[in-house]
Amino acid sequence: RAIAELVRRTSPLLEMCDREIERKTDAGQLREEGKNIYARKPNKQTNNVTWSQEEYAHLGFQRAYLGLKSVQRFTETYALFERAYNRGILDTLLDTSSDSPPATSQDRRKGLTV
């Protein structure tokens, strides 16, 4: 469910980016350049940053980045919170004023759905 919601919320942004790209006479080239910039990470070795500000401003790169990184970052974050939850690390943030016994790791895993 969570991934489906991510896709639902990201889709309008991807569509907006696609519309901007299609307005350009070199839309195909922009998309290809963006994919290449994303894949090469040309500044990684010389400037110790993944991409330059100019590369981030490239419309084709923005499309590639949004399409790939939104899912990657979401799944990384979800997995981090899932592990923290399963280990009880988040208990102090959850309502612990209940008289019921604390959930076990197995109980916690049953409660998480994707």
Coordinates of C-alpha atoms in Angstrom, one line a residue:
R1 CA 0.0 0.0 0.0
A2 CA 2.7 2.5 0.9
I3 CA 4.5 2.0 -2.4
A4 CA 1.2 2.5 -4.3
E5 CA 0.7 5.7 -2.4
L6 CA 4.2 6.9 -3.3
V7 CA 3.5 6.2 -6.9
R8 CA 0.2 8.0 -6.8
R9 CA 1.7 11.1 -5.2
T10 CA 4.8 11.1 -7.4
S11 CA 3.0 10.6 -10.7
P12 CA 1.7 14.2 -11.0
L13 CA 5.3 15.4 -10.6
L14 CA 6.6 13.0 -13.2
E15 CA 3.8 14.1 -15.6
M16 CA 4.5 17.7 -15.0
C17 CA 8.2 17.1 -15.8
D18 CA 7.3 15.1 -18.9
R19 CA 5.1 18.0 -20.1
E20 CA 8.0 20.4 -19.7
I21 CA 10.3 18.1 -21.6
E22 CA 7.8 17.6 -24.4
R23 CA 7.6 21.3 -24.9
K24 CA 11.3 21.3 -26.0
T25 CA 12.3 20.6 -29.5
D26 CA 15.0 18.2 -28.3
A27 CA 12.8 16.2 -25.9
G28 CA 14.4 12.8 -26.7
Q29 CA 17.9 14.2 -26.4
L30 CA 17.0 15.9 -23.0
R31 CA 15.7 12.6 -21.7
E32 CA 18.8 10.7 -22.9
E33 CA 21.2 13.3 -21.5
G34 CA 19.4 13.2 -18.2
K35 CA 19.7 9.4 -17.9
N36 CA 23.4 9.7 -18.8
I37 CA 24.1 12.4 -16.2
Y38 CA 22.3 10.3 -13.6
A39 CA 24.3 7.1 -14.5
R40 CA 27.7 8.7 -14.9
K41 CA 27.8 11.0 -11.8
P42 CA 30.5 13.0 -13.5
N43 CA 31.3 15.2 -10.5
K44 CA 31.8 12.4 -8.0
Q45 CA 35.5 11.9 -8.6
T46 CA 36.6 15.5 -9.3
N47 CA 34.4 17.6 -6.9
N48 CA 33.4 15.1 -4.3
V49 CA 29.7 15.8 -5.0
T50 CA 27.4 13.4 -6.9
W51 CA 26.0 16.0 -9.3
S52 CA 26.7 19.7 -9.9
Q53 CA 24.0 22.4 -9.6
E54 CA 24.0 22.7 -13.4
E55 CA 23.3 18.9 -13.7
Y56 CA 20.5 19.2 -11.1
A57 CA 19.0 22.0 -13.2
H58 CA 19.0 19.8 -16.3
L59 CA 15.3 18.9 -17.1
G60 CA 16.1 15.4 -18.3
F61 CA 18.1 14.7 -15.2
Q62 CA 15.3 16.0 -13.0
R63 CA 13.0 13.5 -14.7
A64 CA 15.4 10.6 -14.2
Y65 CA 16.2 11.6 -10.6
L66 CA 12.6 12.0 -9.6
G67 CA 11.6 8.7 -11.2
L68 CA 14.4 6.7 -9.6
K69 CA 15.4 8.4 -6.3
S70 CA 11.8 8.9 -5.0
V71 CA 11.3 5.1 -4.9
Q72 CA 14.9 4.5 -3.6
R73 CA 14.7 7.0 -0.8
F74 CA 11.2 5.9 0.2
T75 CA 12.2 2.2 0.4
E76 CA 15.4 3.0 2.3
T77 CA 13.5 5.1 4.8
Y78 CA 10.7 2.6 5.2
A79 CA 13.2 -0.2 5.8
L80 CA 15.0 1.8 8.4
F81 CA 11.8 2.6 10.3
E82 CA 10.7 -1.0 10.0
R83 CA 14.0 -2.2 11.6
A84 CA 13.8 0.4 14.3
Y85 CA 10.2 -0.5 15.0
N86 CA 10.9 -4.2 15.1
R87 CA 13.7 -3.7 17.6
G88 CA 11.5 -1.5 19.9
I89 CA 13.5 1.6 19.3
L90 CA 10.5 3.7 18.5
D91 CA 8.6 2.7 21.6
T92 CA 9.4 6.0 23.3
L93 CA 7.7 7.8 20.5
L94 CA 4.6 5.6 20.6
D95 CA 1.8 5.7 23.1
T96 CA 3.2 3.7 26.0
S97 CA 0.6 4.8 28.6
S98 CA -1.5 1.7 27.9
D99 CA -1.9 -1.0 30.5
S100 CA -1.5 -3.7 27.8
P101 CA 1.9 -5.5 27.7
P102 CA 4.4 -4.2 25.2
A103 CA 4.3 -5.7 21.7
T104 CA 6.8 -8.4 20.9
S105 CA 9.0 -8.1 17.8
Q106 CA 6.8 -10.7 16.1
D107 CA 3.6 -8.6 17.0
R108 CA 5.3 -5.6 15.6
R109 CA 6.1 -7.3 12.3
K110 CA 2.5 -8.4 11.9
G111 CA 1.4 -4.8 12.2
L112 CA 3.5 -3.5 9.4
T113 CA 2.2 -3.8 5.9
V114 CA 3.5 -2.5 2.6

